[in-house]
Short mmCIF file of C-alpha atoms in Angstrom, two decimals:
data_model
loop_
_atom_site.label_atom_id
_atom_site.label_comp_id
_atom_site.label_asym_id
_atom_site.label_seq_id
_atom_site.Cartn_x
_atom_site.Cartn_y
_atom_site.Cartn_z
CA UNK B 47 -12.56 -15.24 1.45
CA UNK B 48 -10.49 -15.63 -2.18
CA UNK B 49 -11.89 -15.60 -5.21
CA UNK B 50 -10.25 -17.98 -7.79
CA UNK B 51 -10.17 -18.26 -11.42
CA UNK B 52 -8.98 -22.56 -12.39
CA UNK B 53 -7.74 -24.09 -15.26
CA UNK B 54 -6.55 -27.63 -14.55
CA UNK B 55 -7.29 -30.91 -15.52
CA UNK B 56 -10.62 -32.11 -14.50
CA UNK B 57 -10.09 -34.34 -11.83
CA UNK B 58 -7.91 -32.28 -10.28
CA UNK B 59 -10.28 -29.27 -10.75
CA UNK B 60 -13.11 -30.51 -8.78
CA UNK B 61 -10.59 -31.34 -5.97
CA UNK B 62 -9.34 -27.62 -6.18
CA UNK B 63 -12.74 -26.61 -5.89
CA UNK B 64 -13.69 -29.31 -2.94
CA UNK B 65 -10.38 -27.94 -1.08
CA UNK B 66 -11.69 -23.88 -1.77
CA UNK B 67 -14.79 -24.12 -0.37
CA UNK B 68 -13.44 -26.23 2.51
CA UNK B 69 -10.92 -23.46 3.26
CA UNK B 70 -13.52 -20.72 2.96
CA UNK B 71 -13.08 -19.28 -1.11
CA UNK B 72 -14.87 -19.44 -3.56
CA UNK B 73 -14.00 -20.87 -7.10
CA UNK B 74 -15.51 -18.34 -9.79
CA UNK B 75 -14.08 -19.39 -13.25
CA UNK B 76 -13.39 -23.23 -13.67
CA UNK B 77 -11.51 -23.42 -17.46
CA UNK B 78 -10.79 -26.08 -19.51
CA UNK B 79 -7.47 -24.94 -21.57
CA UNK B 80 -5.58 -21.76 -20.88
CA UNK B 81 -7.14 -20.64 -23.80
CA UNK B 82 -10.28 -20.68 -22.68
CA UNK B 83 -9.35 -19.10 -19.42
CA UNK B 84 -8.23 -15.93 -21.45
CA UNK B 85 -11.39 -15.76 -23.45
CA UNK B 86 -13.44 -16.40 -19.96
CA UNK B 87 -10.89 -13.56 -18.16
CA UNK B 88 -11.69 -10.83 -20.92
CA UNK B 89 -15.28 -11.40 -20.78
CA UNK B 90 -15.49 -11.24 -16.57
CA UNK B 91 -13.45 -7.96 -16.83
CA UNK B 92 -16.18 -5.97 -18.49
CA UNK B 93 -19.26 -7.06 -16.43
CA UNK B 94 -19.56 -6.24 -12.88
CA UNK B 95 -18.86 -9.39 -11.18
CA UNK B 96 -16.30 -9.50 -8.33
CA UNK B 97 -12.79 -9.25 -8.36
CA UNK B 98 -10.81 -12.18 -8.54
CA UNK B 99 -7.80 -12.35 -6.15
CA UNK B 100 -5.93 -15.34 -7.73
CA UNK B 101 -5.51 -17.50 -10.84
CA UNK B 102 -4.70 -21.27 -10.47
CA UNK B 103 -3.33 -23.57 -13.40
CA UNK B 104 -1.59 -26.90 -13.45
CA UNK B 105 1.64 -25.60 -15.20
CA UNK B 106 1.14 -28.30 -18.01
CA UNK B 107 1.15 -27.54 -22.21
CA UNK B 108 -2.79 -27.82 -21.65
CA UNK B 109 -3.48 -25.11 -18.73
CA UNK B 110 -0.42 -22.93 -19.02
CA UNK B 111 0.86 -20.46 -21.27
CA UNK B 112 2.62 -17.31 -22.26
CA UNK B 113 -0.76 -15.37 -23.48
CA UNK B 114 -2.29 -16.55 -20.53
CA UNK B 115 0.60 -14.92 -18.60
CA UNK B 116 0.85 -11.94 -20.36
CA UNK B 117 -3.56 -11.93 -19.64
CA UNK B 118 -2.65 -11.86 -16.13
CA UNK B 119 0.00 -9.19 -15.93
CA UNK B 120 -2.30 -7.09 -18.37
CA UNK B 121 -4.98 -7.11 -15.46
CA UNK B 122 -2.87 -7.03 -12.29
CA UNK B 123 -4.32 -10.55 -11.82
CA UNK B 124 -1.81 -13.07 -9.42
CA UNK B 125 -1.38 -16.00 -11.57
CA UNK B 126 0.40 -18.81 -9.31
CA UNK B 127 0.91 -22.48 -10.95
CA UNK B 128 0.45 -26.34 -9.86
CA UNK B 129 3.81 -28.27 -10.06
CA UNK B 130 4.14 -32.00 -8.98
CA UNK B 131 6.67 -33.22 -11.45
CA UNK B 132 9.94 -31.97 -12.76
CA UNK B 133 8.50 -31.29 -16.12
CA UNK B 134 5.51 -28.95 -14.48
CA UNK B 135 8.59 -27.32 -12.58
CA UNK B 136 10.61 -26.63 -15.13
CA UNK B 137 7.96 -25.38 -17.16
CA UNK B 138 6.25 -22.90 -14.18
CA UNK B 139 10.06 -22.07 -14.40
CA UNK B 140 10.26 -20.95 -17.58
CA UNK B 141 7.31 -19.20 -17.73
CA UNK B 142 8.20 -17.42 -14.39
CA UNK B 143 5.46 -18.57 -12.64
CA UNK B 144 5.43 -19.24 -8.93
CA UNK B 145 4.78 -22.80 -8.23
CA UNK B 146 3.45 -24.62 -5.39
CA UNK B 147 3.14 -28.55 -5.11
CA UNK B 148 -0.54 -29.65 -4.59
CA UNK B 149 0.88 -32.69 -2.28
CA UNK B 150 2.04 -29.63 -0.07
CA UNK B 151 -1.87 -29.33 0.70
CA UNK B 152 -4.20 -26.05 0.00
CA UNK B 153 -2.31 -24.12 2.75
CA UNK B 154 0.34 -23.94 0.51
CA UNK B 155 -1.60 -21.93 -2.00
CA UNK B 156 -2.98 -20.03 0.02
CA UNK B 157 0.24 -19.00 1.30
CA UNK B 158 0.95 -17.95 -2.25
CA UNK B 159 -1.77 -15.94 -2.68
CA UNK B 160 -1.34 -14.31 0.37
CA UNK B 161 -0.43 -10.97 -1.01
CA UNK B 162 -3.45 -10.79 -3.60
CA UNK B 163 -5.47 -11.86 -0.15
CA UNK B 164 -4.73 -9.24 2.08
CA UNK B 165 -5.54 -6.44 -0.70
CA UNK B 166 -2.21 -5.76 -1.63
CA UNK B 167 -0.81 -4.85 -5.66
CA UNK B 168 0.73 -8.17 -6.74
CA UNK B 169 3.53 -8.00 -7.76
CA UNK B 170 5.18 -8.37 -11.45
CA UNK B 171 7.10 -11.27 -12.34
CA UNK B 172 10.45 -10.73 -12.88
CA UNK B 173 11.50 -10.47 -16.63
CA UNK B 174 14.84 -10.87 -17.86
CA UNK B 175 17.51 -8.31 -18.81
CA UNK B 176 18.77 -8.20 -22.37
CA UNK B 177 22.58 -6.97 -22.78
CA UNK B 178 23.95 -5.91 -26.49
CA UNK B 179 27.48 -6.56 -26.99
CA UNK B 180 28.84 -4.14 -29.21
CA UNK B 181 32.09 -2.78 -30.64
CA UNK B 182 33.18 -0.15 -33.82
CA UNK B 183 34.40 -1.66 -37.05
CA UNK B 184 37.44 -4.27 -37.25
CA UNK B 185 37.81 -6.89 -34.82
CA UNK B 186 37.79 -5.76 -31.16
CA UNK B 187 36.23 -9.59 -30.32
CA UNK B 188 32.36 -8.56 -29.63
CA UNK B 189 31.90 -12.59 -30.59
CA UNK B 190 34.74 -14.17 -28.22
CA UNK B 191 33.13 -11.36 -25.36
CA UNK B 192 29.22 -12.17 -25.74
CA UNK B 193 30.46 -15.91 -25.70
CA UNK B 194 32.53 -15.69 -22.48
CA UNK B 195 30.25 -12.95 -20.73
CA UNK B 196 27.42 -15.33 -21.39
CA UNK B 197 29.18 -18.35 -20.18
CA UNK B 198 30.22 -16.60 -16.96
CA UNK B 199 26.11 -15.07 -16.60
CA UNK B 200 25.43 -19.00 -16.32
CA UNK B 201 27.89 -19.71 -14.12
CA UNK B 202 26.67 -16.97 -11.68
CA UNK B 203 23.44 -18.28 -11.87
CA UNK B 204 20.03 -17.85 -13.68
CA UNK B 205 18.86 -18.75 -16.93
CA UNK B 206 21.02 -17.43 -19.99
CA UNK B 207 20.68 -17.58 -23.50
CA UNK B 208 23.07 -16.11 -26.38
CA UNK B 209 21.57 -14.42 -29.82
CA UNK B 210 23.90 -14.06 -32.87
CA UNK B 211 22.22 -10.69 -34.15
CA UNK B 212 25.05 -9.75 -36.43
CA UNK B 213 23.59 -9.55 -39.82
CA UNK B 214 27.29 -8.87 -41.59
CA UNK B 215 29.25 -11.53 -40.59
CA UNK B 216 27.04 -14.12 -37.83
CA UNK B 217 30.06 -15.78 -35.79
CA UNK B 218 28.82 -17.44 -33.06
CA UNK B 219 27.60 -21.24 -34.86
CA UNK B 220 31.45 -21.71 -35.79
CA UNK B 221 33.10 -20.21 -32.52
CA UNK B 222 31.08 -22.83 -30.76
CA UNK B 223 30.93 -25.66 -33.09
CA UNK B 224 27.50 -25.67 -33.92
CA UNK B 225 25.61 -26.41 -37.03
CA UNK B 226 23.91 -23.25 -38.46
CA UNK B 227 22.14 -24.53 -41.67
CA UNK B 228 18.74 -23.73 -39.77
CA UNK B 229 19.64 -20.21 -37.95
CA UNK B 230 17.45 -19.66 -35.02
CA UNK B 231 17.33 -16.13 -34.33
CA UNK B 232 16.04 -15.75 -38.53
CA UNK B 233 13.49 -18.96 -37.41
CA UNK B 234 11.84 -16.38 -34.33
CA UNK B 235 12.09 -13.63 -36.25
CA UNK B 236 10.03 -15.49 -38.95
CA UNK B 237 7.59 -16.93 -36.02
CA UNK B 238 7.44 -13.17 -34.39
CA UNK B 239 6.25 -11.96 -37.74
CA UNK B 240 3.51 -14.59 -38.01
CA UNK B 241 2.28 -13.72 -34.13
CA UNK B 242 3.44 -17.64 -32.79
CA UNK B 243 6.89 -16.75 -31.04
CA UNK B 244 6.44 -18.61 -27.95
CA UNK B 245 8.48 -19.45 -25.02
CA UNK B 246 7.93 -22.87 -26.28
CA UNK B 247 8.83 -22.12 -29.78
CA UNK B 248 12.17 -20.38 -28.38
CA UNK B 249 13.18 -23.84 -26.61
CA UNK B 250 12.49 -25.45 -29.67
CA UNK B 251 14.00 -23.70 -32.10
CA UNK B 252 17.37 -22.89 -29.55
CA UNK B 253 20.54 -25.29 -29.38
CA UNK B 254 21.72 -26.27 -26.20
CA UNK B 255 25.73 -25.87 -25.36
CA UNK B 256 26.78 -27.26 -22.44
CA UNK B 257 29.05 -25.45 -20.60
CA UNK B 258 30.71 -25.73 -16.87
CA UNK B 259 28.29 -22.94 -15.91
CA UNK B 260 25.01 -24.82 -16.87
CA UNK B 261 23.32 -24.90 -20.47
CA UNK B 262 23.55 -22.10 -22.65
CA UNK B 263 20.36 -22.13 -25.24
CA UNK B 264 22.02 -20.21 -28.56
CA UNK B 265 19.81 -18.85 -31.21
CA UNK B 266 22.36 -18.53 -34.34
CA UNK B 267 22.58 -16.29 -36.74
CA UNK B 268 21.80 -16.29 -40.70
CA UNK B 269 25.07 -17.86 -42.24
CA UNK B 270 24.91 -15.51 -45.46
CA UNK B 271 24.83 -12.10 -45.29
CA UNK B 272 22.46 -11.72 -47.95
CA UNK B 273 19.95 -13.16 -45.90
CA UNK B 274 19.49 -9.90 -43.56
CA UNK B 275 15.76 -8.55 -45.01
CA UNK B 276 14.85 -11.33 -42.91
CA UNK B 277 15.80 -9.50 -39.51
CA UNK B 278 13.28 -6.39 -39.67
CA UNK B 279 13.19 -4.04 -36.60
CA UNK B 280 10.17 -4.99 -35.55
CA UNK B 281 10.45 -8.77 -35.61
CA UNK B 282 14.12 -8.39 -33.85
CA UNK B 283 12.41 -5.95 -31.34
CA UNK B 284 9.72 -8.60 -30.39
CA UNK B 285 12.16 -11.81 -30.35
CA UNK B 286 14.14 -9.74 -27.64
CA UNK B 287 11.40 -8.75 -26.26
CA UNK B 288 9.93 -12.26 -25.54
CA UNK B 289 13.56 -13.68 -25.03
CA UNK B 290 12.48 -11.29 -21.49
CA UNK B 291 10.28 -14.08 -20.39
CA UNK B 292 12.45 -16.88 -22.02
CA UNK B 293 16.25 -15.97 -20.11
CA UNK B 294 17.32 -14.35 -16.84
CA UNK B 295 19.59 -12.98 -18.72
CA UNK B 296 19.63 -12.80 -23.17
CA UNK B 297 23.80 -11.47 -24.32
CA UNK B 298 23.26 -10.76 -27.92
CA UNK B 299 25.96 -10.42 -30.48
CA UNK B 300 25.66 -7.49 -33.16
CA UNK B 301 27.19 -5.95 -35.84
CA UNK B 302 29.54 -2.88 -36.10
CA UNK B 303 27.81 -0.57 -38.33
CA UNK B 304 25.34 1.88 -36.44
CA UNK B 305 24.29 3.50 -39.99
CA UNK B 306 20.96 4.47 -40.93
CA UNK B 307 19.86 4.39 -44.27
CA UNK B 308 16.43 6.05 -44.29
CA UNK B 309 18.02 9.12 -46.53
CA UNK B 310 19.67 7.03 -48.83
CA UNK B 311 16.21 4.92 -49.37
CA UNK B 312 13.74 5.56 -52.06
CA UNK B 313 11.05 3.11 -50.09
CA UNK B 314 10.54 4.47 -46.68
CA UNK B 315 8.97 1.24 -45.93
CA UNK B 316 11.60 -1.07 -47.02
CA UNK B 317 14.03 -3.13 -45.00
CA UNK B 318 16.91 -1.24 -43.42
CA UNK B 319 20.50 -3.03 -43.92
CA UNK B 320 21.64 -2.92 -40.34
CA UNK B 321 17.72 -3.02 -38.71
CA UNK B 322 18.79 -5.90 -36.31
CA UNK B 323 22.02 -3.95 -34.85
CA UNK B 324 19.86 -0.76 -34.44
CA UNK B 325 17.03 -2.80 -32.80
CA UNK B 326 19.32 -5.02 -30.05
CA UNK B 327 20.74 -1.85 -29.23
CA UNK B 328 17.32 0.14 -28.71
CA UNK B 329 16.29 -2.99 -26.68
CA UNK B 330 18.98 -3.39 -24.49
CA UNK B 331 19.27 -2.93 -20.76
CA UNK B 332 23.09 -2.70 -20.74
CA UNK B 333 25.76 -2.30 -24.32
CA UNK B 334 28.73 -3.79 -23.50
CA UNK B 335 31.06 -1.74 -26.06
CA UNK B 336 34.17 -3.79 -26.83
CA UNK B 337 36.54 -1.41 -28.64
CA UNK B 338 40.04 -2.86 -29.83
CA UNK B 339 43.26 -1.46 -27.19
CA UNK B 340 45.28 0.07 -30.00
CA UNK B 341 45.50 3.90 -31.78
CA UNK B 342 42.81 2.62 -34.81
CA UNK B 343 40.49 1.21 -32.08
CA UNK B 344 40.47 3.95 -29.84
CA UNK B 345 39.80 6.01 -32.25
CA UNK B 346 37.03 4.46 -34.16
CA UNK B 347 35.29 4.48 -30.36
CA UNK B 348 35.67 7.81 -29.93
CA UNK B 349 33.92 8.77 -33.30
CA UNK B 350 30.96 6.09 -32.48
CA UNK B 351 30.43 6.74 -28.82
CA UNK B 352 28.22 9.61 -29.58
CA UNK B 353 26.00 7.84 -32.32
CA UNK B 354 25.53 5.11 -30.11
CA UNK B 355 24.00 7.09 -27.27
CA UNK B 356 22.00 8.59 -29.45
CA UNK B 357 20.44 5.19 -30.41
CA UNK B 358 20.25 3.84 -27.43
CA UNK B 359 19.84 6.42 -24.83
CA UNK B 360 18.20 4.87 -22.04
CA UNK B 361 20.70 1.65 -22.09
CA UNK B 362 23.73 1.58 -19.34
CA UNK B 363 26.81 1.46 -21.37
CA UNK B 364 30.11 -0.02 -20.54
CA UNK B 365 33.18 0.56 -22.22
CA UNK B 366 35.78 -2.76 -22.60
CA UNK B 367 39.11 -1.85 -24.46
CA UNK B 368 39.91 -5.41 -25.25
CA UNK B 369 43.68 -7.07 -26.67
CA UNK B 370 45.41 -4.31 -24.62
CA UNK B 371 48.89 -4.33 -25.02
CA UNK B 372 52.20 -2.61 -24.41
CA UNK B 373 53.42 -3.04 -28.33
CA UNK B 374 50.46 -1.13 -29.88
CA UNK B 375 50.37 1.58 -26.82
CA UNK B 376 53.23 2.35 -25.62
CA UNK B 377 54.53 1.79 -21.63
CA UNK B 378 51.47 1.39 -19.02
CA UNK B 379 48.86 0.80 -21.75
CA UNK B 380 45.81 0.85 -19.77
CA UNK B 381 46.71 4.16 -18.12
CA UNK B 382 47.24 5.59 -21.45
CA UNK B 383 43.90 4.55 -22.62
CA UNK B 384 42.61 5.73 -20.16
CA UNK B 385 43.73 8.91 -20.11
CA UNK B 386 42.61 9.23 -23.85
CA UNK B 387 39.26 8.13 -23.85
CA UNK B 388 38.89 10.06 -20.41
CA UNK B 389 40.45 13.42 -22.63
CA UNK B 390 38.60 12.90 -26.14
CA UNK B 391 35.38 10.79 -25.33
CA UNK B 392 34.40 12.28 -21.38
CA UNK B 393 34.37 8.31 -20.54
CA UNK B 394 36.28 6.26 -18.04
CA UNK B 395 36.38 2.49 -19.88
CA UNK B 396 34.71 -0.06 -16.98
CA UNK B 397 37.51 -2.67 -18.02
CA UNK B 398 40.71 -2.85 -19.78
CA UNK B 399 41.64 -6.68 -20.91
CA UNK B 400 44.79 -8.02 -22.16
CA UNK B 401 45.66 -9.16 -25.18
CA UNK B 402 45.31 -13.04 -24.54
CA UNK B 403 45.53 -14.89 -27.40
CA UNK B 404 46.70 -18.13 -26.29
CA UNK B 405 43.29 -18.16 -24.42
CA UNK B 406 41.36 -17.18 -26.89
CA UNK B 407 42.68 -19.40 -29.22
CA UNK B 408 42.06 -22.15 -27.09
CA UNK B 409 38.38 -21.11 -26.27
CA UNK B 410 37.92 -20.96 -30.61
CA UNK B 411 39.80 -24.18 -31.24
CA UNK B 412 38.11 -26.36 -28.65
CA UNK B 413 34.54 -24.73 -29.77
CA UNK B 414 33.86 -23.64 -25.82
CA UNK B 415 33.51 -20.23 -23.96
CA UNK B 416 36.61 -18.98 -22.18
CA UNK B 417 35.88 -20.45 -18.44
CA UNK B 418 35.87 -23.92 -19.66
CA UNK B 419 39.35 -23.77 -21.19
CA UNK B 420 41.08 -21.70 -19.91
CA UNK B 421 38.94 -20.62 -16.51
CA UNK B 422 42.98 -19.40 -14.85
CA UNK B 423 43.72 -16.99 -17.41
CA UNK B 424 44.47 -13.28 -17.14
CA UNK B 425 41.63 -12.77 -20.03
CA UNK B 426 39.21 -15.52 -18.25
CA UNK B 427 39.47 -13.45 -15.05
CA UNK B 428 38.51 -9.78 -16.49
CA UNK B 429 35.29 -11.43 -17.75
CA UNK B 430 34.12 -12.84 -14.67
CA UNK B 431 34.47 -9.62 -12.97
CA UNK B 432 32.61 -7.55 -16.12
CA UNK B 433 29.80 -10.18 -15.52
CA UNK B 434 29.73 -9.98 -11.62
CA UNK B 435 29.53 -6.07 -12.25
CA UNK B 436 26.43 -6.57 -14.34
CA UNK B 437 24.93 -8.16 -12.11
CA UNK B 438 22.16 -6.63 -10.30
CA UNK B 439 23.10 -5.39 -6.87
CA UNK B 440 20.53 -8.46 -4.80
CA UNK B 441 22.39 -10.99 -7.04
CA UNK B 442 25.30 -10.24 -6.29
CA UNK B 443 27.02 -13.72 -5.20
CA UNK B 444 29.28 -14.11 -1.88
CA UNK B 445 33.28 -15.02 -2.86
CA UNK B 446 32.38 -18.58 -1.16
CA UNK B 447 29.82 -19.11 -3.59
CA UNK B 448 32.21 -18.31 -6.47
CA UNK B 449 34.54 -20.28 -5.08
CA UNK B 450 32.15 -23.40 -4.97
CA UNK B 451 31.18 -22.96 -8.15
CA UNK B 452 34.29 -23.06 -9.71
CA UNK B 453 35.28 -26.39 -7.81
CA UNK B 454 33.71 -28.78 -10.35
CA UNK B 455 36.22 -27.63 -13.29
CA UNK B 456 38.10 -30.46 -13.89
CA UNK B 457 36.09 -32.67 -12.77
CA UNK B 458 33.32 -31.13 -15.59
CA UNK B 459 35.99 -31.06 -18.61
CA UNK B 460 36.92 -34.38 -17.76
CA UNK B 461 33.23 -35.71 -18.56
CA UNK B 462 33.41 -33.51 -21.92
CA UNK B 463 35.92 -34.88 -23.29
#
């Protein structure tokens, strides 16, 4: 015998219960709004009353929610939802719920409460992966990579959104044609401060770019510069943090300068000038470090590969020595870089891209990530295989899958136009 906790709408919560007891559980908490679900989980877990092995909700506005969630996971508690319509599904989706149709009969959830059944730890939901694009002063293209790295992400697969973090000079409205007089990474950082940042509030706030890969949901960045006390640590810290349970996968786009200004700074309280850059790096799961392929690029890595891994230690970094070209290096470029960064840094780069302007000047001109416009080139090509590399080993798709993806292209720029 289960014991279930139920939040659902009425109707369909006396049928839940009629269907528990005819399978043998019993139905211990019946709740009328996720809310009240929380308030009635937080009160069972400090009396003695038994164990509950699974939590039930109609993944509606109503009965489902990211505190409720986030209850859940704070007490080991399996938490699996009711879908019957797309809109249910999508939002169990986004949520990460698991989701089982009630027309699929009560086996079905039992089926998904099997493991909290038999005694067994449930297990967490999977959260998403944040990855920092970074590069050293100039421009090595940390805008045109988090663009195309995040357009290829989709295409692979999975949910993907892409943050404009760069308090200096926010890029990624314009390189994509969208309108930035409302920045949404400033509006969750505002809503984080004020405790409301919600999945919910993250779809709302986010603009959609179609791409060939699926949807790409964009927070921008603040359009003046001057506007940067409004991207604390802390607030950046928990936007990332809940873009976790919002993406499969969040690419965020910072600036170059890794200094901290705590010395220099009268108020230790106050509002550092490069907080958000400091924070997406500290958050992040992987830094993709996009340095430019010439002698001033290299160098400027070299110097700011240390301070980086001193901020953000436990992150994966990859090196990308972007616009390679014979002209600025010399014969056999990439060896040569190579060699360098292998003799002065103690780091082999993970990729080495051409210089590919015509590409990227396509990709800026038509407002769309690289695979769209230009999915053949040589610069097109490096990306996808940076992107399958961050992939995590079980995702890792097959070459016929690729290839299947990739079919629709023309058909898909066709429709855009």
């Amino acid at each position: 015998m289960s014991v279930l906790a139920v939040s659902a709408p009425l109707e369909r919560e006396d049928a839940i219960v009629r269907e528990a007891a005819r399978h043998g559980h019993r139905v211990a908490i019946r709740a009328a709004t996720a809310a009240d679900l929380i308030d009635r989980l937080a009160a069972r877990s400090s009396d003695a009353a038994p164990a509950l092995d699974l939590v039930l909700v109609v993944a509606d506005e109503h009965h489902a929610s990211r505190a409720l969630v986030d209850a859940c996971d704070a007490r080991g508690l399996r938490l699996v939802a009711l879908a019957d319509d797309a809109a249910e599904r999508a939002r169990a989706r986004t949520l990460g719920l698991e989701a089982v149709a009630w027309a699929d009969g009560f086996a079905a959830i039992e089926a998904a409460a099997a493991p909290a059944a038999a005694g067994l730890p449930s297990r967490s939901r999977p959260r998403g992966r944040v990855i920092t694009v970074w590069g050293p002063a100039g421009a090595p293209g940390r805008t045109t990579t988090a663009i195309a790295l995040a357009a290829e992400l989709a295409l692979l697969g999975g949910s993907t959104a892409l943050v404009d973090a760069d308090t200096t000079s926010a890029s990624i409205a314009p390189a994509l044609g969208l309108l930035d007089e409302s920045p949404g990474f400033a509006a969750a950082a505002r809503l984080a401060r004020a405790g409301s940042l919600t999945v919910d509030e993250l779809d709302r706030i986010a603009q959609q770019v179609p791409t060939m890969g699926g949807v790409l949901r964009v927070l921008t960045g603040i359009g003046r510069a001057s506007r940067w006390p409004e991207l604390g640590a802390d607030r950046v810290a928990e936007v990332l943090e809940r873009c976790r349970d919002w993406a499969d996968a969040t690419v965020v786009d910072v600036a170059s300068s890794l200094e901290q200004d705590e010395e220099i700074s009268s108020d230790m309280f106050a509002p550092r000038r490069h907080a958000a850059t400091l924070a997406a790096l500290e958050a992040a799961d992987e830094v993709v470090v996009v340095a430019s392929g010439d002698a001033v690029g290299v160098a400027r890595l070299v110097r700011a590969l240390p301070e980086l891994r001193a901020i953000a230690p436990s992150a994966r970094t990859r090196v990308v020595v972007n616009k390679l070209r014979p002209s600025a290096v010399g014969v056999a470029p990439e060896r040569a870089v190579q060699e360098t960064l292998r003799r002065l840094a103690q780091v082999s780069p993970a990729a080495c891209w051409p210089f590919d302007g015509r590409a990227a000047d396509a990709a800026l001109l038509e407002g769309r990530p690289l695979v769209d416009v230009a999915g053949r080139s040589r610069l097109r090509r490096r990306v996808q295989e940076l992107a399958l590399a961050l992939q995590p080993r079980e995702a890792q798709p097959s070459r016929a899958s690729l290839r299947a993806a990739e079919r629709p292209r023309r058909a898909w720029r066709a429709a855009v136009r």
